[in-house]
Amino acid sequence: MLKLLATAAVAGNFATYPGMNTPGSRVEAVLDRGMIFELIVRCEDGTGIISFAKNDRKYCLPSGRCTTSFDVAVRRLCR
């Protein structure tokens, strides 16, 4: 996941769809919003959004809860 984000940080504003090319990927889309990436994440019962702050390298949920771990953020989002 960090490799994808690092590559994206160099590219500027963009949208990419790793879920289309990688079967089983939890991330359906990555949208560059300047200082953050919005990650559209696949859960068992639908999708949700996790924001990744480029400056402090934290994954944040819509509730405002943040973590430095992508896996922890996905588990919290997909409960």
mmCIF file of C-alpha atoms in Angstrom:
data_model
loop_
_atom_site.group_PDB
_atom_site.id
_atom_site.type_symbol
_atom_site.label_atom_id
_atom_site.label_comp_id
_atom_site.label_asym_id
_atom_site.label_seq_id
_atom_site.Cartn_x
_atom_site.Cartn_y
_atom_site.Cartn_z
ATOM 1 C CA MET A 1 0.000 0.000 0.000
ATOM 2 C CA LEU A 2 2.747 2.483 0.869
ATOM 3 C CA LYS A 3 4.461 1.815 -2.466
ATOM 4 C CA LEU A 4 1.254 2.786 -4.279
ATOM 5 C CA LEU A 5 0.934 5.964 -2.205
ATOM 6 C CA ALA A 6 4.590 6.889 -2.664
ATOM 7 C CA THR A 7 4.258 6.542 -6.428
ATOM 8 C CA ALA A 8 1.085 8.601 -6.361
ATOM 9 C CA ALA A 9 2.683 11.400 -4.340
ATOM 10 C CA VAL A 10 5.139 12.054 -7.154
ATOM 11 C CA ALA A 11 2.439 12.043 -9.837
ATOM 12 C CA GLY A 12 0.386 15.007 -8.538
ATOM 13 C CA ASN A 13 -3.422 15.150 -8.784
ATOM 14 C CA PHE A 14 -4.773 11.880 -10.104
ATOM 15 C CA ALA A 15 -7.161 8.997 -9.600
ATOM 16 C CA THR A 16 -6.166 5.358 -9.896
ATOM 17 C CA TYR A 17 -8.201 2.173 -9.610
ATOM 18 C CA PRO A 18 -6.072 -0.701 -8.263
ATOM 19 C CA GLY A 19 -9.168 -2.797 -7.552
ATOM 20 C CA MET A 20 -9.783 -3.198 -11.287
ATOM 21 C CA ASN A 21 -6.332 -4.673 -11.933
ATOM 22 C CA THR A 22 -5.730 -6.637 -8.745
ATOM 23 C CA PRO A 23 -8.379 -9.205 -7.806
ATOM 24 C CA GLY A 24 -9.006 -9.232 -4.061
ATOM 25 C CA SER A 25 -7.598 -5.725 -3.524
ATOM 26 C CA ARG A 26 -9.164 -3.925 -0.560
ATOM 27 C CA VAL A 27 -8.570 -0.541 -2.242
ATOM 28 C CA GLU A 28 -10.926 0.146 -5.141
ATOM 29 C CA ALA A 29 -9.703 3.676 -5.925
ATOM 30 C CA VAL A 30 -7.169 6.264 -4.772
ATOM 31 C CA LEU A 31 -7.971 9.944 -5.269
ATOM 32 C CA ASP A 32 -5.324 12.639 -4.751
ATOM 33 C CA ARG A 33 -6.839 15.613 -2.897
ATOM 34 C CA GLY A 34 -3.690 17.667 -2.355
ATOM 35 C CA MET A 35 -2.528 17.083 1.208
ATOM 36 C CA ILE A 36 -4.541 13.859 1.500
ATOM 37 C CA PHE A 37 -5.350 10.746 -0.465
ATOM 38 C CA GLU A 38 -8.893 9.426 -0.330
ATOM 39 C CA LEU A 39 -8.886 5.633 -0.406
ATOM 40 C CA ILE A 40 -12.119 3.944 -1.451
ATOM 41 C CA VAL A 41 -11.979 0.680 0.513
ATOM 42 C CA ARG A 42 -13.997 -2.477 -0.131
ATOM 43 C CA CYS A 43 -15.702 -4.018 2.914
ATOM 44 C CA GLU A 44 -17.880 -7.134 3.065
ATOM 45 C CA ASP A 45 -21.102 -5.109 3.131
ATOM 46 C CA GLY A 46 -20.135 -2.215 0.820
ATOM 47 C CA THR A 47 -17.444 0.444 0.586
ATOM 48 C CA GLY A 48 -16.078 3.256 2.721
ATOM 49 C CA ILE A 49 -13.526 6.050 2.572
ATOM 50 C CA ILE A 50 -10.272 6.304 4.482
ATOM 51 C CA SER A 51 -8.204 9.478 4.216
ATOM 52 C CA PHE A 52 -4.405 9.279 4.256
ATOM 53 C CA ALA A 53 -2.706 12.486 5.412
ATOM 54 C CA LYS A 54 0.557 12.931 3.518
ATOM 55 C CA ASN A 55 2.189 15.194 6.100
ATOM 56 C CA ASP A 56 1.728 13.039 9.225
ATOM 57 C CA ARG A 57 1.262 9.665 7.447
ATOM 58 C CA LYS A 58 -1.964 8.775 9.263
ATOM 59 C CA TYR A 59 -5.034 6.955 8.007
ATOM 60 C CA CYS A 60 -8.228 8.628 9.232
ATOM 61 C CA LEU A 61 -11.812 7.418 9.251
ATOM 62 C CA PRO A 62 -14.843 9.654 8.643
ATOM 63 C CA SER A 63 -15.435 9.536 12.424
ATOM 64 C CA GLY A 64 -12.126 11.376 12.942
ATOM 65 C CA ARG A 65 -10.309 8.382 14.437
ATOM 66 C CA CYS A 66 -6.775 8.064 13.035
ATOM 67 C CA THR A 67 -4.004 5.466 13.056
ATOM 68 C CA THR A 68 -0.639 4.954 11.385
ATOM 69 C CA SER A 69 -1.656 1.428 10.298
ATOM 70 C CA PHE A 70 -3.623 0.830 7.096
ATOM 71 C CA ASP A 71 -4.769 -2.599 8.328
ATOM 72 C CA VAL A 72 -6.083 -1.160 11.607
ATOM 73 C CA ALA A 73 -7.941 1.590 9.725
ATOM 74 C CA VAL A 74 -9.571 -0.976 7.408
ATOM 75 C CA ARG A 75 -10.624 -3.184 10.350
ATOM 76 C CA ARG A 76 -12.197 -0.198 12.111
ATOM 77 C CA LEU A 77 -13.952 0.981 8.946
ATOM 78 C CA CYS A 78 -15.311 -2.430 7.960
ATOM 79 C CA ARG A 79 -16.752 -3.516 11.313
#
